[in-house]
Coordinates of C-alpha atoms and ligand atoms in Angstrom, one line a residue:
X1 CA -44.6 -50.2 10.4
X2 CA -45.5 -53.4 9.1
X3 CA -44.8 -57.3 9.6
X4 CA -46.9 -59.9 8.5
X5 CA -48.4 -61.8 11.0
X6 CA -47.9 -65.2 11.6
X7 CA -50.0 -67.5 9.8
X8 CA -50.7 -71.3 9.4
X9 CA -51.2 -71.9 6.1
X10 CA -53.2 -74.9 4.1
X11 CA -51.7 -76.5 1.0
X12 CA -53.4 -74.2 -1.5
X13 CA -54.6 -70.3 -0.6
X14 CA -57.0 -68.3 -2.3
X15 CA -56.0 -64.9 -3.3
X16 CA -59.0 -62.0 -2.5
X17 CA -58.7 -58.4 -4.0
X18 CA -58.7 -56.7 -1.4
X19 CA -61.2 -53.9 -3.1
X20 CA -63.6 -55.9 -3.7
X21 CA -63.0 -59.2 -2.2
X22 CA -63.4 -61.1 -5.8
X23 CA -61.1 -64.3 -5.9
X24 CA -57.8 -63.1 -7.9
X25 CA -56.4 -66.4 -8.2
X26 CA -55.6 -69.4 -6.4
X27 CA -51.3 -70.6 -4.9
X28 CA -50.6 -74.1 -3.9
X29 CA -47.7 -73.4 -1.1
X30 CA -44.4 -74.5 -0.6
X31 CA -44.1 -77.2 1.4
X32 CA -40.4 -76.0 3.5
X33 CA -39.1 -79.7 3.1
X34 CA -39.1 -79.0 -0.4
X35 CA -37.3 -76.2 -0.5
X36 CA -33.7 -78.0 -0.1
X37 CA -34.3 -79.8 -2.9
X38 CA -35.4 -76.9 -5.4
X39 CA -32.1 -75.0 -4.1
X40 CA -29.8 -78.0 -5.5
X41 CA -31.7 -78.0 -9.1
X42 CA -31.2 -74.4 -8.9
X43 CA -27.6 -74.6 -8.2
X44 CA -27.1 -77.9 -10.4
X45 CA -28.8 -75.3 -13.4
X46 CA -26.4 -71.8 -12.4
X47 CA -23.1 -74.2 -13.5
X48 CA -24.5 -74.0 -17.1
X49 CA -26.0 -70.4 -16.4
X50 CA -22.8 -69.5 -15.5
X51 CA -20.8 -70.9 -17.9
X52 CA -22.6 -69.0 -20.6
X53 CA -20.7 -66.1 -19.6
X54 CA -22.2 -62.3 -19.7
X55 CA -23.2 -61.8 -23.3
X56 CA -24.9 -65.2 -23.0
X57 CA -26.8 -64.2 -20.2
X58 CA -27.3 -60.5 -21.8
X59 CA -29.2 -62.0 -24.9
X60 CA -31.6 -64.8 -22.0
X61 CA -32.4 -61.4 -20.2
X62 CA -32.9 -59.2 -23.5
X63 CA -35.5 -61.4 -24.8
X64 CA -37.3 -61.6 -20.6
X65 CA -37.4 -58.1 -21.1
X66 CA -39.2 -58.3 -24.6
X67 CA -41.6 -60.8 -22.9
X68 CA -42.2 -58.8 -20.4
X69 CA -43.0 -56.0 -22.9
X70 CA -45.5 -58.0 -25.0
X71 CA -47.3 -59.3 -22.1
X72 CA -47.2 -56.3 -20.3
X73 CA -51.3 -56.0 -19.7
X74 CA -52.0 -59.3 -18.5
X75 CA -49.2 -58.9 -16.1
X76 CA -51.3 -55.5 -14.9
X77 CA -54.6 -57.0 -15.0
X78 CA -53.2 -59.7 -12.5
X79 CA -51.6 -57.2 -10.4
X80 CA -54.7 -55.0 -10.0
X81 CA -57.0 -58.2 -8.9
X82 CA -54.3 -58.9 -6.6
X83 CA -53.4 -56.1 -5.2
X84 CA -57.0 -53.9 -5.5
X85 CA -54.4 -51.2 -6.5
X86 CA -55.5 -48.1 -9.5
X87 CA -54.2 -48.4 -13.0
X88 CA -52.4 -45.3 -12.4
X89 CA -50.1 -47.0 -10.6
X90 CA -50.4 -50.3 -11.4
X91 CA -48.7 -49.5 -14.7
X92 CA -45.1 -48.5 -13.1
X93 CA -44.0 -51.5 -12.3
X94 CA -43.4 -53.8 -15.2
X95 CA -41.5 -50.7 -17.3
X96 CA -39.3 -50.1 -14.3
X97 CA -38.1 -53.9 -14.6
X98 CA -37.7 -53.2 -18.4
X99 CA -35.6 -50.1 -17.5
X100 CA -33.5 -52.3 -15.2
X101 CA -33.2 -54.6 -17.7
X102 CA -32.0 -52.6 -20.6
X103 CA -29.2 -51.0 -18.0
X104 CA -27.9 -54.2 -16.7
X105 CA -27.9 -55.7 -20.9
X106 CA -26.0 -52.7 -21.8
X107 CA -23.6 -52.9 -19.0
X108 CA -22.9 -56.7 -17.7
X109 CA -20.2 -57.4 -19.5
X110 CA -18.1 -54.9 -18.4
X111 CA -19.4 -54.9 -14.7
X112 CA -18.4 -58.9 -14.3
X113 CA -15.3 -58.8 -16.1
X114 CA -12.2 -59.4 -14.6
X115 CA -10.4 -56.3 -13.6
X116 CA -6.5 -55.4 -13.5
X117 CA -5.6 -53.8 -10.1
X118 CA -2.3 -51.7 -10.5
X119 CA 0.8 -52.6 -8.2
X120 CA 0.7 -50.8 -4.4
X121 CA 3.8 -50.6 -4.6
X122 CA 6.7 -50.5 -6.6
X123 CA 8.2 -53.4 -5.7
X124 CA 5.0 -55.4 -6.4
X125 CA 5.1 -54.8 -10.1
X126 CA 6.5 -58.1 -10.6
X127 CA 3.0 -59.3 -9.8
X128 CA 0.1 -59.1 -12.4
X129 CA -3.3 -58.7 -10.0
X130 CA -6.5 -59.7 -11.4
X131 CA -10.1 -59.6 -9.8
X132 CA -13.0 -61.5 -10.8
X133 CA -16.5 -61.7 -9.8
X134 CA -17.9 -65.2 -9.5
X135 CA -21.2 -65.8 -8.7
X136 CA -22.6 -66.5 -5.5
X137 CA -24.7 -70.1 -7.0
X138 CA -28.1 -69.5 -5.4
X139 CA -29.8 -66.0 -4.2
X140 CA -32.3 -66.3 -2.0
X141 CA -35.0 -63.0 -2.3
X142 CA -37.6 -62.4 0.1
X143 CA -40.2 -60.0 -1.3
X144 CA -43.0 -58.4 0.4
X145 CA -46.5 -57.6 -1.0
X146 CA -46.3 -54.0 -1.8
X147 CA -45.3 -53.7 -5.4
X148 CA -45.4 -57.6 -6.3
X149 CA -44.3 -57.3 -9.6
X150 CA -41.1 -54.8 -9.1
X151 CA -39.8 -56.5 -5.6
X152 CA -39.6 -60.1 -7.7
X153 CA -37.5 -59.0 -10.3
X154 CA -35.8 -55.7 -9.3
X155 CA -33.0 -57.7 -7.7
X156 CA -33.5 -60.8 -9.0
X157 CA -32.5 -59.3 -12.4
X158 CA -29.2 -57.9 -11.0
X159 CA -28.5 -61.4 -9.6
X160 CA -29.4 -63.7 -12.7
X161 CA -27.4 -60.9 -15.1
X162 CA -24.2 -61.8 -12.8
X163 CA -24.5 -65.8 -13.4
X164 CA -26.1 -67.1 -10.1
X165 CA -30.1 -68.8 -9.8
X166 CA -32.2 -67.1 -7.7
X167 CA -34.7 -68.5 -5.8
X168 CA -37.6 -66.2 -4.9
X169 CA -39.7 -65.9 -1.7
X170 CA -42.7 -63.4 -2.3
X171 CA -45.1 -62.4 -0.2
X172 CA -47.9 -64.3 0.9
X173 CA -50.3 -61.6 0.5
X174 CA -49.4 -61.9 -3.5
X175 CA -47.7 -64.7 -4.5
X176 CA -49.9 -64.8 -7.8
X177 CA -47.8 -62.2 -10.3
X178 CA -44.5 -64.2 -9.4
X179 CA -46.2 -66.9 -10.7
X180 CA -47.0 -65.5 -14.3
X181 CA -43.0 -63.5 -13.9
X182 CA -42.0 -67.3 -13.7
X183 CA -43.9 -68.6 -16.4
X184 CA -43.0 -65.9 -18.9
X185 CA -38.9 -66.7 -17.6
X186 CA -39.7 -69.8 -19.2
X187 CA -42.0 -69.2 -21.8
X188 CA -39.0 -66.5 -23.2
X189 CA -36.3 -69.5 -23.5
X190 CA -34.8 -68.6 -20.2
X191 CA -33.1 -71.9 -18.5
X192 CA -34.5 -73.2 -14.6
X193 CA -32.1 -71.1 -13.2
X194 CA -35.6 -68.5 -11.4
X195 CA -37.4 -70.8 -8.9
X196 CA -40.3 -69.7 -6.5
X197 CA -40.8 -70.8 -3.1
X198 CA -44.4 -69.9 -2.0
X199 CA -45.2 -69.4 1.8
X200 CA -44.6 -67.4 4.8
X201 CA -42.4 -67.5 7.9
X202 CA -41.0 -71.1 7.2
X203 CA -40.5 -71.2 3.8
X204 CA -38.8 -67.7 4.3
X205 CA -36.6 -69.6 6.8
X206 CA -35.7 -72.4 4.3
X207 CA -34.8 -70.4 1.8
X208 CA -32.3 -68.3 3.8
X209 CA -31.0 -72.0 4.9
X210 CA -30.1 -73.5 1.5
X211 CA -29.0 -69.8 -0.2
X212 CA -26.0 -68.7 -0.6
X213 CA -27.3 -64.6 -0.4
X214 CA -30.0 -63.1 1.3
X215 CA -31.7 -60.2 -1.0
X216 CA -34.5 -59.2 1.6
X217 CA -37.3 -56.2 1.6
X218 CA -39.5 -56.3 4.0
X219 CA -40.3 -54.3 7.5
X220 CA -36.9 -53.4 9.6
X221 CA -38.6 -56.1 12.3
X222 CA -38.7 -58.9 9.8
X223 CA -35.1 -58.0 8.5
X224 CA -33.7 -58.7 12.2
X225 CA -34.7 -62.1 12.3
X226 CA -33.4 -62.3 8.7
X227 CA -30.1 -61.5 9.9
X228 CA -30.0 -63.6 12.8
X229 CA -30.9 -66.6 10.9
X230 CA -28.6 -66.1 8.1
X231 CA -25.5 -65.5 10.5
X232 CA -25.9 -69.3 11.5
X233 CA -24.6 -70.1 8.1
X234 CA -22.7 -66.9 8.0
X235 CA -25.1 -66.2 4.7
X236 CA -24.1 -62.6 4.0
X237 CA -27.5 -60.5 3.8
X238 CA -28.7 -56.9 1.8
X239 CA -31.6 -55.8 3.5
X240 CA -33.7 -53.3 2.3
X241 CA -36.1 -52.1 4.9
X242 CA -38.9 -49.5 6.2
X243 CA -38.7 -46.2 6.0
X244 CA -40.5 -42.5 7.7
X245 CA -38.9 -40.3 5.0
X246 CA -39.1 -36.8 5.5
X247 CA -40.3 -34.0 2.8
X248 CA -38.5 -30.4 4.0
X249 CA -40.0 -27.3 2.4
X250 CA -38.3 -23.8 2.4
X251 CA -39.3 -20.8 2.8
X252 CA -38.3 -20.5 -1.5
X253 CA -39.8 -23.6 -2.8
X254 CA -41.5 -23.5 -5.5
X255 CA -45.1 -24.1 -3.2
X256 CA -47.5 -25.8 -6.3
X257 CA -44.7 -28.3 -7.5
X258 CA -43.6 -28.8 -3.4
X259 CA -47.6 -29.6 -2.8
X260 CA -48.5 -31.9 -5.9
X261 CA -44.7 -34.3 -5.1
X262 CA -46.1 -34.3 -2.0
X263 CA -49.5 -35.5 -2.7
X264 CA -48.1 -38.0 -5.1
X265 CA -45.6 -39.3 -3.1
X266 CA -47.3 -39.5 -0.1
X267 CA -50.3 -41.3 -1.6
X268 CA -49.4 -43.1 -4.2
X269 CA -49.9 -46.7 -3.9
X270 CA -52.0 -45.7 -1.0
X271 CA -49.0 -45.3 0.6
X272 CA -47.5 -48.1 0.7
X273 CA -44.3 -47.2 -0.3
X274 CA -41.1 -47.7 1.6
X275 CA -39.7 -44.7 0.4
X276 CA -43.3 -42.7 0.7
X277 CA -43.5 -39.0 1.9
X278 CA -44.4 -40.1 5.5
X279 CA -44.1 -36.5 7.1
X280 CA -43.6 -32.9 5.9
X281 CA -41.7 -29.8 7.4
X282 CA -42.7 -26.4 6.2
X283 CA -40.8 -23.3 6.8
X284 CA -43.4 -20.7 8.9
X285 CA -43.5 -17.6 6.5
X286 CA -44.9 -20.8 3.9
X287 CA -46.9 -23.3 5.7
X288 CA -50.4 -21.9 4.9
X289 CA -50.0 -21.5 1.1
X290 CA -48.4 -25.3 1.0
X291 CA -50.9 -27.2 3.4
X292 CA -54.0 -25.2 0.9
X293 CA -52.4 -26.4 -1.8
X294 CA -51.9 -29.8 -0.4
X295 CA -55.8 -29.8 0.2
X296 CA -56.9 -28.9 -2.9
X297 CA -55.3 -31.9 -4.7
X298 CA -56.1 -34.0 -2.2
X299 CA -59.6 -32.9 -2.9
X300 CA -59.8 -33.4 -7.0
X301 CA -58.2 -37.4 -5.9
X302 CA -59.8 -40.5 -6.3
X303 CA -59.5 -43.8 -4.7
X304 CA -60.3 -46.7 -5.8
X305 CA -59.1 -50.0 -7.8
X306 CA -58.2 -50.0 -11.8
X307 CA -58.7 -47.4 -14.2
X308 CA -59.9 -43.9 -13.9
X309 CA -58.7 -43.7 -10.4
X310 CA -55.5 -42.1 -8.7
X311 CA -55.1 -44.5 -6.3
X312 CA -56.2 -48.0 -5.0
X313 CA -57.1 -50.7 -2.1
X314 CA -54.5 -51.0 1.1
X315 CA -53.5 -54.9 0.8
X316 CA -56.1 -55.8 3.7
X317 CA -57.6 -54.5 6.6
X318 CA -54.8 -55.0 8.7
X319 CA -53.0 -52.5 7.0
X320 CA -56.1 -50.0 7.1
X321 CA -55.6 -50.6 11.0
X322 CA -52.2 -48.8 11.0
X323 CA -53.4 -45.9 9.3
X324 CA -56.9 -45.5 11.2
X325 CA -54.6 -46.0 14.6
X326 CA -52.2 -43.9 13.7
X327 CA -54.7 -40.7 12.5
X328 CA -57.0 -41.4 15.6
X329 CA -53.9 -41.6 18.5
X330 CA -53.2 -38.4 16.3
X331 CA -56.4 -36.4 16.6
X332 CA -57.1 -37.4 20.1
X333 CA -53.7 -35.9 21.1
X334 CA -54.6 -32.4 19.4
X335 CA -54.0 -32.9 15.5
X336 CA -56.8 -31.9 13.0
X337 CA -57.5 -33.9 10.0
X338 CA -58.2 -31.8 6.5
X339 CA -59.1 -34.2 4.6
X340 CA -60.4 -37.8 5.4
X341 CA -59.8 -38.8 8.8
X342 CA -61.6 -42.3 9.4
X343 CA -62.3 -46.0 7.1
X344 CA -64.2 -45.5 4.3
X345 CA -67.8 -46.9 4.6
X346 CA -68.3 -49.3 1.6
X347 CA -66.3 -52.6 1.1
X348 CA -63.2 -52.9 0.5
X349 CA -59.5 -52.2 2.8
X350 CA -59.6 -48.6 1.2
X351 CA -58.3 -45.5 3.6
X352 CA -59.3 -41.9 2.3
X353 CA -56.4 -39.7 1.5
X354 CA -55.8 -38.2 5.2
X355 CA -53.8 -34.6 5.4
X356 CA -53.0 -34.1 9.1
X357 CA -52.1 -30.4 10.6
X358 CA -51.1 -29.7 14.1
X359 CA -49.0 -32.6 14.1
X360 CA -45.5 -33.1 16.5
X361 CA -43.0 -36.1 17.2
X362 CA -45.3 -37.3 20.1
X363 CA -47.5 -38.7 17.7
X364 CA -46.6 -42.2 16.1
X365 CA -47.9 -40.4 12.8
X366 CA -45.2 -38.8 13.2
X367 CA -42.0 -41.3 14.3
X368 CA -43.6 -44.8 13.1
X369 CA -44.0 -45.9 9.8
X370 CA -47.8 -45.9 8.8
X371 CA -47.6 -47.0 5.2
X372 CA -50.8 -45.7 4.7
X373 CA -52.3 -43.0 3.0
X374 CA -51.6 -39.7 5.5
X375 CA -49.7 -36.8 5.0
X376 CA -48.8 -35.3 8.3
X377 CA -47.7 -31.6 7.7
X378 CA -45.5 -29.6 10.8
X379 CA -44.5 -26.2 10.7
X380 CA -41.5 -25.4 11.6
X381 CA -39.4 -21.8 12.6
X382 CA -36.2 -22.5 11.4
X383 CA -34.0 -24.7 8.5
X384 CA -32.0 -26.3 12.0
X385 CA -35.9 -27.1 13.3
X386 CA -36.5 -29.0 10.4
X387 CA -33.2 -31.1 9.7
X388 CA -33.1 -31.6 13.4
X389 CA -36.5 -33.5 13.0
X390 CA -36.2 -35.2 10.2
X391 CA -33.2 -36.7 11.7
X392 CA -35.5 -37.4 15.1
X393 CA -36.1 -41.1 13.7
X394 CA -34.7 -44.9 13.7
X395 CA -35.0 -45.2 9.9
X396 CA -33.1 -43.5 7.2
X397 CA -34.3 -44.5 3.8
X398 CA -34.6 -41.8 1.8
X399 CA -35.8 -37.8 2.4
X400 CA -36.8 -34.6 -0.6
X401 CA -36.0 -31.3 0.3
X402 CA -37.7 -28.4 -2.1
X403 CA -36.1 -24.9 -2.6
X404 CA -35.5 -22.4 -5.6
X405 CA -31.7 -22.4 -4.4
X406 CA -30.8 -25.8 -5.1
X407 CA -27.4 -25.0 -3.7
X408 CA -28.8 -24.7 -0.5
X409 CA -31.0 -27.4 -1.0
X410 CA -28.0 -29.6 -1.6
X411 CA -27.0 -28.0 1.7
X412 CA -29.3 -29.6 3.6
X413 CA -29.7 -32.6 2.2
X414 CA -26.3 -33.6 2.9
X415 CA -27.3 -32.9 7.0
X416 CA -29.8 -35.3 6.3
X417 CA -28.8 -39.0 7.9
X418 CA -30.8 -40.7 4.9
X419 CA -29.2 -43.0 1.9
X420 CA -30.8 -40.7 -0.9
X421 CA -32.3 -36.9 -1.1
X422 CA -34.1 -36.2 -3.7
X423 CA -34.3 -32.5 -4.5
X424 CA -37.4 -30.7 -5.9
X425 CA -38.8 -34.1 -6.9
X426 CA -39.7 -37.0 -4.5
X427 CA -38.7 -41.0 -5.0
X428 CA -37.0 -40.1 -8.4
X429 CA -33.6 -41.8 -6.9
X430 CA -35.5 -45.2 -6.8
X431 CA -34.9 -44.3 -11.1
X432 CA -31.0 -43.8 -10.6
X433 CA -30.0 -47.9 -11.0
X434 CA -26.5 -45.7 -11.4
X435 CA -26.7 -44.8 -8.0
X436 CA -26.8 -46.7 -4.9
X437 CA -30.1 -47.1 -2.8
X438 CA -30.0 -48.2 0.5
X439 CA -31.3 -47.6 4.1
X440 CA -29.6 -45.8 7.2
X441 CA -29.9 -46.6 10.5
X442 CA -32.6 -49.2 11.0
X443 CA -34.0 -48.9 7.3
X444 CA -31.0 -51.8 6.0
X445 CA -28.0 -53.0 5.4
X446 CA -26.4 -52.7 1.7
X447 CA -28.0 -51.4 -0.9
X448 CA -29.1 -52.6 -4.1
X449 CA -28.5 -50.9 -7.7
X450 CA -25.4 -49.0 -7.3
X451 CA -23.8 -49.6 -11.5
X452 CA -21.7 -52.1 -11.8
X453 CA -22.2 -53.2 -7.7
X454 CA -26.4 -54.0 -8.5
X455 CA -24.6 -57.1 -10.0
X456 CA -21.4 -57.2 -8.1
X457 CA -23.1 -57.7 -4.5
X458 CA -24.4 -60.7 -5.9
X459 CA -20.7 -62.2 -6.6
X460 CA -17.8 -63.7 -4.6
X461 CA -14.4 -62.0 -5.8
X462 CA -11.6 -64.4 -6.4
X463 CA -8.2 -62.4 -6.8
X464 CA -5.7 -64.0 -9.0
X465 CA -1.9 -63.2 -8.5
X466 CA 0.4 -63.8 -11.4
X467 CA 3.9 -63.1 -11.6
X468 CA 5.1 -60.9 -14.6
X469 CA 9.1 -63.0 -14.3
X470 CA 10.6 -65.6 -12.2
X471 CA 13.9 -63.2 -11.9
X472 CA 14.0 -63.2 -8.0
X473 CA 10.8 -65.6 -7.7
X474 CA 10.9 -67.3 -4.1
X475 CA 13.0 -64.6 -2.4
X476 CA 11.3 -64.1 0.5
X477 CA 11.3 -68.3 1.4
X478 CA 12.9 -70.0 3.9
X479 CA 15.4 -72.1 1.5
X480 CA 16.9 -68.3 1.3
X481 CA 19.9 -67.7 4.3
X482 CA 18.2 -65.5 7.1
X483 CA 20.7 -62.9 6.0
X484 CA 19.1 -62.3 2.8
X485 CA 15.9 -62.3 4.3
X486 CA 16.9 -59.7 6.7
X487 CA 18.6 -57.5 4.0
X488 CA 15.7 -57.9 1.8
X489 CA 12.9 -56.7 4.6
X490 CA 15.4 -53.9 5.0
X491 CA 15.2 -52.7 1.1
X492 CA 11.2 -53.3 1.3
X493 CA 10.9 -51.3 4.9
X494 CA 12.6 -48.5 3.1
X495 CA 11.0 -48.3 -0.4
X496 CA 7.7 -48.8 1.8
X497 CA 8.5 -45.6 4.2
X498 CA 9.7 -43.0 1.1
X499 CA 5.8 -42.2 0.4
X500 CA 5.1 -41.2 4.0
X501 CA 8.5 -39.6 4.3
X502 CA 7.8 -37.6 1.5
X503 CA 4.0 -36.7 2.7
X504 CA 5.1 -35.9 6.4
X505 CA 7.4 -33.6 5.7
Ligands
NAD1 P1 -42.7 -58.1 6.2 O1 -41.4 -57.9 6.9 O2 -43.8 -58.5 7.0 O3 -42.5 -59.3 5.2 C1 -41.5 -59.3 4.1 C2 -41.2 -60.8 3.7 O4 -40.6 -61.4 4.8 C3 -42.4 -61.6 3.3 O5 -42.1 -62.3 2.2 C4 -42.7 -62.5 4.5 O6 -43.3 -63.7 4.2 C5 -41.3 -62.7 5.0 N1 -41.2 -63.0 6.4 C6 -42.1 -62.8 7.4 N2 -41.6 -63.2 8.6 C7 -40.4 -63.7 8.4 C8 -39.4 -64.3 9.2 N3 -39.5 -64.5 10.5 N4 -38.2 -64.7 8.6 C9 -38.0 -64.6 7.3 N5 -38.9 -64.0 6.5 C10 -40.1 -63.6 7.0 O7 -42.9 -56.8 5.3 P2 -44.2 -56.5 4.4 O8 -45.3 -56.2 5.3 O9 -44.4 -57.6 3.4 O10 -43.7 -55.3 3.6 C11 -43.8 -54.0 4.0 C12 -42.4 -53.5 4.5 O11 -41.4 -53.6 3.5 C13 -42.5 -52.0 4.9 O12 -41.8 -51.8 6.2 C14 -41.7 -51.3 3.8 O13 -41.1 -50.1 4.2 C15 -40.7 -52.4 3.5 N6 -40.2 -52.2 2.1 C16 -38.9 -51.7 1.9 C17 -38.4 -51.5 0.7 C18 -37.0 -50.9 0.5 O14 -36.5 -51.0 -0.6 N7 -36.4 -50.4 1.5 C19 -39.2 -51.7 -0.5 C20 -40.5 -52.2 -0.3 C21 -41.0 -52.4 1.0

């Protein structure tokens, strides 16, 4: 698990890579007081925003995502130096924002236009009912440091597409990408309608006081007091928190494809992943042939920052701390470590690749988040062992289940209290911006993507009652005699009851 600490900071920061310690860049801070008055140009600049209407907005984002596109290197290079993460995975973020982009372009128009709802009832008919979605003027997002470029935008995108200003909070650990995100909002002919707000703890609590919606990712403990603070405006919150998601592996799995999703989703990013492969459960008659498997691509890995690795840096040392506790209170309590096992010498926050065996629930490894670069592997006797244990947890982001049978797979996974379960494949669901993605339990509240609701969450909906005549208009008012009131609840209390009559019978 993981919360920033709490930290006093200057007017200006300087920004280390955490592989090598190089300066990456320097941020001049928010100062909190300011932030009330960069929420009202942001909400004086969504009036016009919104008034340009969905295909407006379609062609401001179209041509983001073209700048995006051209300047899709420099935005890497500053994410590396940032972040100290590989290449490899440095380059996922920017398309995935493109690929957002493109889906919300293509469907906007229809997701924010007004919709007819059909009568209840029959007697209603006389009523035309219309929904529409206005926009909630500023979002607030609050962003944390582990994929800086796809946390700024991922929501921020759904929000700007359905009319409001968004006013962004990233992490202090990497405030530098937003900055460039920002400038290339601009730079594309995109009106002030992004803002950033650089800081920590207080910045983060002024920009839940002047928003109008909370958008925050970030550890389950942070998202508490993210909640409490927004309830004292009654700011409605989506919170998007940590995860300990489970990989199950049957007895049928395919065992090579099973191994290499979970090498890759456990590690990549060095972890650092909400929805990461935290801790596996192999089926007995299997267990051998998937943990040498799991080795042996461990083995042919390799860490370290920009190209020609697998995977990178952990953000800073702190970080590293997690994992190192978390593989040490392991081994001490009887679990063996395959690979890794302890820091690696050198500078740098790197943490080798660590595959842990003789692992149970006694072990935080095991029930706390490490966002760190392990892959904790338990056998277990039976499907019931596994499902029971992957359910043995306070989060419920997202699990994989692997088996030839993907009927039985699907089996599973619906016993599985998680928001997503991927099957044969691991993370891929983070891909489906059709599909809902949101935490159970203590991994959130909400969800973002969804279709149509990635933009909708963002809105207020105003329904609009019209009526189709005026031929009996007023008839329920008192300037009617009580008799005709009475008679007319009469004839509704009857047309009302034919429907469960019918059904009961
Ligand atoms: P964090 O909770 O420490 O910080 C997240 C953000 O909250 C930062 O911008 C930070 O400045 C801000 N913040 C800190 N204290 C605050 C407070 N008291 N009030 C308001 N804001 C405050 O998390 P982190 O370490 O930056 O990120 C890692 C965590 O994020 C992990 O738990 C990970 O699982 C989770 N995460 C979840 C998702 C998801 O989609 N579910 C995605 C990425 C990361």
């Amino acid at each position: 698990m993981t919360a920033t600490p709490e930290v006093d900071l200057p007017d200006t920061g300087t920004i280390r890579n955490p592989a090598t310690g190089a300066v990456a860049g320097k941020v001049r801070w928010t100062d909190p007081a300011d932030v009330p008055r960069i929420a009202a140009g942001l909400r004086e600049a969504q009036k016009e925003w919104e008034a340009r209407g969905a295909k407006g907005r379609a062609k401001v984002l179209a041509r983001y995502a073209v700048w995006l596109g051209e300047h899709r290197e420099e935005i890497e290079e500053l994410l590396i130096n940032e972040t100290g993460k590989s290449a490899a995975d440095a380059v996922q973020e920017v398309p995935m924002l493109i690929g957002i982009t493109s889906y919300y372009i293509k469907t906007m128009e229809k997701a924010l236009a007004p919709e007819t709802r059909p009568a209840p009832l029959a007697y209603m008919a006389v009523k035309k009912i219309t929904v529409h979605y206005r926009p909630r003027p500023v979002v607030g997002i609050i962003a944390p440091w582990n994929f800086p470029v796809a946390n700024a935008l991922m929501d921020a995108l759904g929000a700007l597409a359905a009319g409001c200003a968004v006013l962004l909070k990233p992490s202090e650990r990497t405030p530098l990408t937003a900055e460039l995100l920002l400038r290339g909002w601009l730079d594309s002919g995109a009106p002030e309608v992004l803002a950033l707000a650089q800081g920590a703890r207080e910045v983060s609590e002024a920009v839940i006081d002047n928003s109008d919606f909370i958008q925050f990712t970030g550890s389950s403990a942070t998202g508490v007091k993210v909640m409490e603070r927004a309830a004292r405006r009654l700011t409605p919150v989506s919170l998007e928190l940590g995860g300990k998601d489970p990989m199950i592996v049957l007895e049928d799995a395919d065992i090579e494809l099973a191994a290499n999703a979970a090498v890759w989703g456990g590690l990549f990013n060095a972890g650092q992943m909400c929805v990461s492969v935290e801790r596996v459960y192999v089926l007995e008659p299997v267990y051998d042939q998937f943990v040498e498997a799991v080795v042996k691509a461990v083995k042919e890995l390799k860490m370290g920052a920009g190209e020609g690795n697998h995977f990178g840096a952990m953000i800073d040392d702190t970080q590293v701390a997690v994992a190192d506790r978390h593989v040490r209170e392991a081994v001490a309590a009887g679990a063996k470590a395959l690979t890794g096992g302890e820091r690696a010498d050198g500078p740098g926050s790197f943490y080798p690749p660590t595959v842990l065996v003789d692992v149970d629930h006694s072990m935080p490894c095991m029930t706390e988040e490490t966002f760190g670069p392990t892959l904790p592997i338990m056998k277990v006797s039976s499907v019931e062992e596994a499902i029971r244990l992957a359910n043995d947890s306070p989060y419920g982001l997202s699990a994989s289940v692997f088996s030839r049978d993907v009927e039985r797979a699907k089996a599973v996974a619906l016993q599985i209290d998680a928001g997503a379960v991927n099957i044969n494949d691991v993370v891929a669901n983070l891909m489906c911006t059709t599909a809902p993605m949101g935490g159970w339990k203590s991994s959130g509240i909400g969800a973002r993507f969804g279709g149509a609701d990635g933009m909708r969450k963002f809105c207020r909906q105003e329904t609009i009652v019209v009526p189709r005549t005026n031929v009996g208009a007023g008839g329920n008012y008192y300037n009617n005699s009580l008799n005709a009131l009475k008679r007319m609840n009469k004839v509704m209390t009857k047309l009302a009851l034919a429907r469960p009559r019918r059904t009961a019978k």
